[in-house]
């Protein structure tokens, strides 16, 4: 039996919480979810604020899902076109976000005034 | 002036058109007025008690908070342009003001931030910009208006035209406008920089050469005049044209013919000449460095292009023009410059004129990918003289001393024109005189 391939998620963070605006994030934290467990997979500090550079960084790391706060429609479209699932409008600490993703209840972390779309959850 | 104690503050805040929210010392929202709810799309019930960054979601949240800046430095911020992200993913441009809130004991208990939706203002600015555009030239200052009024008639004539102006005032843009407004618009526009080439090369570039004219001339080569047949040749830096070429150009202007290098017969060309220089041609004529007869031939219609410092009112339009242009070229989403940057640009003298402004914005685009260009995105040379948007931040001395300094600086900025300084400061000439006359 082959082990299940991990799902890599990326959190757009400011310090130890999700950045309120994805484009403001100063670091990306990467986690692998394998066999229902969470494994840290790296940290990307982000000197460049250029949205295209950031998309490239996410793609280069093999990320499947980006978890973030508010995100511009154009940034989101660029990521989704590149095959990255975007789970936006989230707030909370890094631990809360990872745990909610694993348990499938990201809706609990919705930002005020933002009800996630069904496909976002 | 104290606020009347018996007025219902909540009703007052609810009635204002600007969004307003307050936070406690832990960044929890404690008040969120109706305009704030309308602009952000977040209701009062959802906002109050939540962290301000989760509700406001602006380009300053996550590390550059305006209220935090006020708390740390004890200043207020006014009219800083930023954007917020609404829950449909659209970026909404807003202008914010912020300051700390203190209780009756002087202890900081939180902060207040107001914000104004700039969408309509930006849309109006775009409309205005289209109104004040002439070909590719952007501006609405009286000095440019005068040129715009007569440019179409001059363009439709065949007259040789001389453009005088400092470096960077857009002489080539005007030359192109003259060409594209003329009946020659479907024929070539050929620019030549007379100051950029050595004399021999310039001669062969302008007039061309015949095979055998010199060692490596194996084939005939047409000059720029010939290449511009039916169209317009733009002779930039005409003041630097070497003496022998001045004679040849004079002949062309008089007879519409010229002789290529090594040629034995004159060549006829139907070409309109537009020339430009940043030199004082009359002085060069007086010094014997420029032929008087050529000067008079060129000086049929002359336009003096104003330097940017004499048409400062065009700076906002030019800024928008370049921001739009760089966004298109570089695929970025810069929304403009913040109010304090615009103020800084309006006070700069721009010795390099429009080209300098273009270069400043191009530099800022390297550091700013989206949102509004802020002071920290500007070149160091501009930042050194930067005055913060903070209403009192960075200012020292008594209020009277600050006023006196402001009056003196305004007069200096306006090259001694006191009425212009009064207009800039919004004070009467009597007040200005009092401030200038009083001793520090």
XYZ file of C-alpha atoms in Angstrom:
561
model
C 0.000 0.000 0.000
C 1.496 3.360 -1.063
C 1.356 6.226 1.397
C -1.174 8.969 0.637
C 0.505 11.927 -1.127
C 0.490 15.015 1.134
C -1.574 18.116 0.503
C 0.598 21.195 0.803
C -1.084 24.306 2.115
C 0.306 27.802 2.325
C -0.747 30.411 4.870
C -0.280 34.097 3.975
C 0.847 35.392 7.364
C 1.742 38.515 9.222
C 3.808 37.466 12.220
C 2.019 34.453 13.777
C -1.440 35.124 12.389
C -3.057 35.201 8.977
C -2.390 38.564 7.360
C -5.599 40.583 7.145
C -4.777 41.277 3.478
C -3.036 38.553 1.500
C -1.009 41.109 -0.454
C 0.356 42.506 2.846
C 1.705 39.171 4.077
C 5.347 39.288 5.135
C 5.784 35.507 5.091
C 4.236 32.341 3.760
C 4.096 29.372 6.101
C 3.881 25.980 4.435
C 2.379 22.831 5.919
C 1.864 19.336 4.609
C -1.268 17.460 5.577
C -0.586 13.743 5.403
C -2.623 10.904 6.901
C -4.701 13.547 8.668
C -1.616 14.877 10.455
C 0.026 18.294 10.025
C 3.739 18.653 9.242
C 5.527 21.990 8.914
C 6.981 22.209 5.418
C 8.863 25.491 5.471
C 8.768 29.242 5.732
C 9.078 31.736 2.918
C 9.890 35.298 3.904
C 8.661 37.711 1.282
C 10.844 40.684 0.467
C 9.017 41.383 -2.795
C 5.496 42.771 -2.721
C 5.060 42.186 -6.427
C 1.950 39.989 -6.836
C 3.503 38.107 -9.740
C 6.653 37.290 -7.753
C 4.480 36.013 -4.928
C 2.415 33.807 -7.208
C 5.617 32.363 -8.644
C 6.890 31.635 -5.138
C 3.706 29.757 -4.248
C 3.811 27.742 -7.462
C 7.486 26.909 -7.018
C 6.697 25.367 -3.636
C 4.059 23.004 -5.025
C 1.248 24.488 -2.991
C -2.274 23.061 -3.444
C -4.198 25.552 -1.304
C -3.590 29.091 -0.136
C -5.276 30.137 3.111
C -5.467 33.884 3.524
C -7.390 36.927 4.681
C -8.800 39.469 2.247
C -7.463 39.102 -1.269
C -7.800 41.224 -4.398
C -9.913 39.607 -7.109
C -7.061 39.847 -9.615
C -4.537 38.198 -7.276
C -7.006 35.431 -6.555
C -7.768 34.882 -10.246
C -4.059 34.678 -11.040
C -3.526 31.983 -8.402
C -6.590 29.992 -9.407
C -5.583 30.109 -13.069
C -2.276 28.577 -11.992
C -4.132 25.733 -10.266
C -3.877 26.873 -6.651
C -7.077 26.595 -4.612
C -7.644 29.831 -2.714
C -9.453 29.833 0.643
C -9.811 33.548 1.417
C -11.522 35.817 3.963
C -10.092 33.945 6.950
C -8.824 35.303 10.235
C -7.038 33.684 13.135
C -3.718 32.321 14.279
C -1.591 29.974 12.213
C -2.526 27.034 14.448
C -6.237 27.812 14.208
C -6.112 28.055 10.410
C -4.224 24.793 9.908
C -6.440 22.952 12.318
C -9.640 24.317 10.751
C -8.432 23.290 7.293
C -7.742 19.752 8.472
C -11.142 19.484 10.147
C -12.945 21.075 7.203
C -14.467 23.939 9.175
C -12.749 27.008 7.753
C -16.114 28.781 7.838
C -15.600 29.231 11.579
C -12.694 31.557 10.822
C -14.575 33.814 8.389
C -13.726 37.507 8.611
C -16.491 39.885 9.725
C -18.920 40.527 6.896
C -17.536 37.675 4.797
C -19.480 34.506 4.312
C -17.263 32.040 2.441
C -18.683 30.577 -0.757
C -19.589 26.880 -0.527
C -16.605 25.967 -2.731
C -14.293 28.007 -0.494
C -14.925 25.834 2.545
C -12.853 74.886 20.627
C -14.551 72.536 23.117
C -17.299 70.211 21.919
C -20.680 71.063 23.554
C -21.302 68.562 26.335
C -25.019 68.183 25.729
C -24.804 67.122 22.047
C -25.445 63.439 21.262
C -22.069 62.389 19.867
C -23.436 59.176 18.398
C -25.974 61.076 16.281
C -23.286 63.437 15.093
C -20.983 60.576 14.058
C -23.864 58.685 12.455
C -24.680 61.668 10.259
C -21.262 62.258 8.703
C -20.482 61.033 5.206
C -17.024 59.716 6.123
C -16.545 56.299 7.656
C -15.408 56.494 11.287
C -14.337 53.833 13.738
C -12.670 53.805 17.113
C -10.507 51.119 18.688
C -9.481 50.390 22.241
C -5.883 49.864 23.316
C -6.064 46.212 22.150
C -7.201 47.133 18.616
C -10.762 45.942 19.186
C -13.336 48.031 17.375
C -15.514 49.935 19.837
C -17.539 52.090 17.442
C -18.318 51.788 13.725
C -20.508 54.496 12.222
C -23.091 54.077 9.466
C -20.874 55.367 6.677
C -18.175 52.926 7.750
C -20.720 50.109 7.425
C -21.820 51.342 3.998
C -18.280 51.745 2.656
C -16.852 48.467 4.000
C -19.966 46.302 3.711
C -19.483 45.165 7.328
C -22.370 45.724 9.754
C -22.013 47.312 13.198
C -22.842 44.009 14.904
C -20.172 42.171 12.927
C -17.538 44.858 13.385
C -17.701 45.827 17.064
C -15.503 43.696 19.295
C -13.437 42.410 16.358
C -9.834 43.364 15.615
C -9.705 46.442 13.392
C -7.493 44.741 10.779
C -10.074 41.986 10.281
C -12.768 44.564 9.583
C -10.915 47.332 7.752
C -8.581 45.141 5.641
C -6.502 47.979 4.237
C -3.170 48.163 2.494
C -1.724 49.581 5.748
C -2.931 46.799 8.045
C -0.338 44.145 8.942
C 2.563 46.273 9.991
C 1.920 49.834 8.832
C -1.157 50.747 10.862
C -1.983 54.454 10.800
C -3.454 54.490 14.321
C -0.407 52.643 15.659
C 1.801 55.254 13.981
C -0.167 58.008 15.739
C 0.064 56.264 19.115
C 3.796 55.690 18.853
C 4.753 59.134 17.594
C 2.084 61.276 19.209
C 1.003 62.757 15.883
C -2.086 62.785 13.715
C -2.286 61.598 10.123
C -4.458 63.385 7.605
C -5.504 62.484 4.089
C -3.301 59.495 3.464
C -4.430 57.627 0.363
C -4.651 53.857 0.699
C -7.031 51.121 -0.428
C -9.204 48.632 1.336
C -10.322 45.275 -0.004
C -14.057 44.757 -0.001
C -15.533 41.321 0.400
C -16.058 40.949 -3.362
C -12.301 41.304 -3.860
C -12.503 44.822 -5.307
C -9.966 47.416 -4.201
C -11.601 50.570 -2.915
C -9.425 53.700 -2.802
C -9.912 55.644 0.422
C -8.318 58.628 2.093
C -7.759 58.141 5.814
C -7.080 60.351 8.806
C -6.140 58.957 12.197
C -5.171 60.024 15.664
C -4.829 58.702 19.184
C -7.618 58.991 21.755
C -6.744 60.029 25.290
C -8.912 60.160 28.412
C -9.283 63.125 30.736
C -6.069 62.086 32.541
C -4.127 62.214 29.300
C -3.761 58.442 29.074
C -3.981 56.848 25.646
C -7.107 54.714 25.532
C -7.197 53.860 21.840
C -7.464 55.529 18.480
C -9.869 56.921 15.933
C -9.731 56.619 12.175
C -11.918 58.262 9.567
C -11.958 57.276 5.920
C -13.443 58.713 2.759
C -14.392 56.766 -0.342
C -12.305 58.176 -3.209
C -13.983 56.199 -6.000
C -15.999 59.123 -7.346
C -13.128 61.573 -6.979
C -10.867 59.247 -8.927
C -13.498 58.784 -11.643
C -13.880 62.562 -11.901
C -10.121 62.982 -12.091
C -10.009 60.540 -14.985
C -12.729 62.480 -16.817
C -10.939 65.754 -16.211
C -7.715 64.267 -17.476
C -9.365 63.310 -20.758
C -10.682 66.863 -21.072
C -7.216 68.278 -20.585
C -5.408 66.167 -23.076
C -4.225 67.496 -26.393
C -2.806 64.775 -28.610
C -0.289 63.192 -26.183
C 0.247 66.394 -24.216
C -1.353 66.530 -20.800
C -2.124 69.823 -19.101
C -4.634 72.571 -18.503
C -2.468 75.427 -17.287
C -3.013 78.848 -18.896
C 0.472 78.770 -20.448
C -0.290 75.474 -22.193
C -3.822 76.516 -23.098
C -2.440 79.413 -25.121
C -0.291 76.988 -27.108
C -3.136 74.487 -27.512
C -5.372 77.212 -28.933
C -3.075 78.073 -31.834
C -1.372 74.725 -32.369
C -4.008 73.385 -34.821
C -3.732 76.432 -37.103
C 0.049 76.406 -36.987
C 0.069 72.675 -37.658
C -2.120 72.954 -40.726
C 0.225 75.550 -42.216
C 3.563 74.696 -43.826
C 5.488 77.110 -41.628
C 8.829 76.119 -40.166
C 8.329 75.958 -36.418
C 10.779 76.539 -33.599
C 10.163 75.044 -30.173
C 12.063 76.655 -27.318
C 12.108 75.238 -23.836
C 14.205 73.737 -21.109
C 15.290 70.147 -21.273
C 12.439 67.781 -20.442
C 9.583 70.123 -21.346
C 8.302 67.752 -24.020
C 9.603 69.379 -27.206
C 9.419 66.143 -29.186
C 5.832 65.569 -28.005
C 4.882 68.981 -29.345
C 6.706 68.300 -32.605
C 4.785 65.030 -32.979
C 1.537 66.850 -32.186
C 2.270 69.419 -34.899
C 2.922 66.584 -37.349
C -0.156 64.572 -36.451
C -2.417 67.639 -36.688
C -0.998 68.610 -40.077
C -2.028 67.438 -43.551
C 1.274 65.511 -43.523
C 0.083 63.169 -40.764
C 0.070 60.095 -43.053
C 3.677 60.671 -44.090
C 6.783 60.022 -42.000
C 7.793 61.916 -38.876
C 11.580 61.699 -38.673
C 13.386 62.948 -35.548
C 17.101 63.816 -35.601
C 19.095 64.822 -32.546
C 21.615 67.329 -33.865
C 23.538 67.329 -30.602
C 24.008 63.585 -30.405
C 26.152 62.969 -33.484
C 29.598 64.200 -34.550
C 29.579 66.662 -37.447
C 30.522 64.247 -40.273
C 28.090 61.605 -39.183
C 25.335 64.168 -38.711
C 25.853 65.453 -42.232
C 25.523 61.987 -43.766
C 22.547 61.220 -41.500
C 20.714 64.399 -42.455
C 21.541 64.677 -46.123
C 22.616 61.127 -47.027
C 25.496 60.180 -49.317
C 26.199 58.789 -52.733
C 28.189 55.624 -53.451
C 31.883 56.484 -53.545
C 31.518 59.630 -51.435
C 34.037 58.128 -49.004
C 35.941 54.853 -48.579
C 33.152 52.687 -47.182
C 30.285 54.292 -49.103
C 29.520 51.383 -51.436
C 25.863 52.244 -51.957
C 23.719 55.357 -51.965
C 22.268 56.058 -48.544
C 19.255 58.345 -48.235
C 19.418 60.968 -45.483
C 16.717 61.717 -42.930
C 15.428 64.610 -45.044
C 14.827 62.250 -47.937
C 13.289 59.660 -45.617
C 10.849 62.286 -44.361
C 9.585 63.043 -47.890
C 6.079 64.456 -47.667
C 6.268 64.489 -43.880
C 8.050 66.297 -41.082
C 11.639 66.269 -39.903
C 12.195 67.178 -36.261
C 15.619 68.702 -35.649
C 16.159 68.494 -31.907
C 19.021 70.429 -30.254
C 19.254 72.671 -33.317
C 21.378 75.090 -31.281
C 24.184 72.510 -31.377
C 24.206 72.239 -35.197
C 27.800 72.769 -36.414
C 28.510 75.828 -38.602
C 28.957 74.122 -42.013
C 25.715 72.195 -41.544
C 23.925 75.404 -40.645
C 24.722 76.653 -44.161
C 23.428 73.454 -45.749
C 20.237 73.530 -43.684
C 19.699 77.195 -44.530
C 19.881 76.351 -48.205
C 17.382 73.575 -47.761
C 14.966 75.890 -45.923
C 15.293 78.504 -48.674
C 15.215 76.308 -51.746
C 13.848 72.969 -50.525
C 16.871 71.298 -52.103
C 20.075 69.829 -50.711
C 23.086 67.917 -51.967
C 23.932 64.535 -50.480
C 27.600 63.905 -49.640
C 29.398 63.111 -52.868
C 26.382 64.173 -54.897
C 26.694 66.403 -57.954
C 23.063 67.405 -58.392
C 20.674 68.921 -55.865
C 17.911 66.713 -54.505
C 14.466 68.203 -53.915
C 12.529 67.218 -50.787
C 9.080 68.256 -49.662
C 9.656 68.208 -45.928
C 8.392 70.440 -43.167
C 10.977 71.362 -40.558
C 10.207 71.590 -36.871
C 13.281 72.497 -34.826
C 13.823 72.664 -31.093
C 16.454 73.729 -28.632
C 16.973 74.413 -24.960
C 19.685 76.959 -25.801
C 19.230 80.698 -25.961
C 19.447 80.980 -29.755
C 19.460 84.769 -29.803
C 22.474 84.767 -27.499
C 24.208 82.219 -29.716
C 23.505 84.460 -32.708
C 24.984 87.410 -30.808
C 28.034 85.282 -29.908
C 28.490 84.319 -33.556
C 27.865 80.623 -32.847
C 24.584 80.442 -34.732
C 23.866 82.009 -38.115
C 21.477 84.908 -37.940
C 19.934 84.135 -41.335
C 19.232 80.541 -40.256
C 17.757 81.793 -36.990
C 15.296 83.997 -38.872
C 14.437 81.160 -41.253
C 13.662 78.871 -38.324
C 11.949 81.524 -36.271
C 8.792 81.739 -38.407
C 6.509 80.403 -35.688
C 7.985 80.043 -32.222
C 6.535 78.308 -29.205
C 8.028 78.812 -25.764
C 7.264 75.639 -23.829
C 6.831 76.469 -20.152
C 8.949 74.645 -17.558
C 6.981 72.461 -15.161
C 7.605 74.804 -12.206
C 5.577 77.430 -14.096
C 2.644 75.101 -14.615
C 2.459 73.259 -11.316
C -1.306 72.889 -11.702
C -0.560 70.276 -14.379
C 1.384 68.038 -11.981
C -1.649 66.031 -10.720
C -2.761 65.359 -14.310
C 0.744 64.379 -15.362
C 1.084 62.088 -12.346
C -2.134 60.284 -13.279
C -0.991 60.059 -16.875
C 2.333 58.458 -15.964
C 0.802 56.130 -13.364
C -1.645 54.884 -15.995
C 1.155 54.510 -18.507
C 3.485 52.598 -16.158
C 0.637 50.368 -14.970
C -0.047 49.420 -18.588
C 3.616 48.846 -19.429
C 4.588 47.011 -16.241
C 1.309 45.174 -15.562
C 0.985 46.691 -12.067
C -1.991 48.044 -10.153
C -0.665 51.225 -8.631
C -3.653 53.424 -7.879
C -1.854 56.751 -7.786
C 0.188 58.763 -5.349
C -0.864 59.459 -1.772
C -1.932 62.985 -0.849
C 1.316 63.721 0.990
C 3.395 62.582 -1.996
C 1.333 64.812 -4.278
C 1.928 67.733 -1.933
C 5.640 66.994 -2.021
C 5.647 66.871 -5.819
C 3.680 70.105 -6.048
C 6.391 71.823 -4.018
C 9.337 70.395 -5.945
C 11.018 72.667 -8.488
C 11.611 70.030 -11.182
C 14.763 71.348 -12.833
C 14.454 68.345 -15.165
C 10.819 69.224 -15.907
C 8.286 66.603 -17.038
C 11.046 64.081 -17.728
C 12.182 64.364 -14.102
C 8.629 63.748 -12.884
C 8.411 60.725 -15.177
C 11.706 59.397 -13.805
C 10.601 59.906 -10.196
C 7.441 57.908 -10.820
C 9.323 55.216 -12.703
C 11.619 54.872 -9.671
C 8.606 54.700 -7.336
C 7.096 51.941 -9.479
C 10.140 49.778 -8.742
C 9.371 49.892 -5.019
C 5.579 50.028 -5.182
C 3.666 47.210 -6.841
C 0.141 48.115 -5.880
C -1.844 50.592 -3.831
C -0.673 54.180 -3.568
C 2.854 55.470 -3.967
C 3.997 56.675 -0.545
C 6.901 58.891 0.502
C 9.141 55.905 1.190
C 8.838 54.886 -2.476
C 10.354 58.162 -3.677
C 14.052 58.713 -4.428
C 16.159 59.805 -1.446
C 16.702 63.261 -2.916
C 12.997 63.971 -2.652
C 12.579 62.355 0.736
C 15.232 64.592 2.273
C 12.983 67.606 1.846
C 9.836 65.683 2.609
C 7.386 67.189 5.012
C 5.177 64.647 6.743
C 1.432 64.716 6.248
C 1.139 64.575 9.988
C -0.515 67.736 11.122
C 2.079 68.532 13.734
C 4.598 65.724 13.431
C 8.244 66.632 12.987
C 7.581 70.309 13.631
C 9.400 71.946 16.459
C 9.178 75.257 18.274
C 6.144 77.256 19.290
C 3.105 77.550 17.062
C 4.089 81.119 16.209
C 7.598 79.998 15.185
C 6.147 77.245 13.002
C 3.849 79.768 11.310
C 6.747 82.138 10.686
C 8.826 79.358 9.148
C 5.911 78.213 6.989
C 5.409 81.776 5.730
C 9.106 82.194 4.903
C 9.288 78.823 3.110
C 6.130 79.551 1.126
C 7.600 82.830 -0.125
C 10.838 81.042 -1.077
C 8.934 78.291 -2.875
C 7.008 80.886 -4.851
C 10.158 82.752 -5.881
C 9.314 85.772 -3.740
C 5.751 86.143 -5.034
C 3.895 87.036 -1.866
C 0.373 86.738 -3.267
C 1.154 83.219 -4.499
C 2.454 82.372 -1.004
C -0.781 83.758 0.513
C -2.866 81.588 -1.806
C -0.808 78.522 -0.960
C -1.137 79.091 2.787
C -4.717 80.333 2.677
C -3.885 83.532 4.592
C -4.318 87.228 3.872
C -1.447 89.431 2.732
C -1.616 91.306 6.041
C -1.109 88.062 7.966
C 1.776 87.114 5.702
C 3.390 90.515 6.192
C 2.995 90.222 9.972
C 4.567 86.752 9.997
C 7.472 87.820 7.807
C 8.121 90.993 9.785
C 7.965 89.444 13.246
C 11.248 88.322 14.795
C 12.040 84.710 15.735
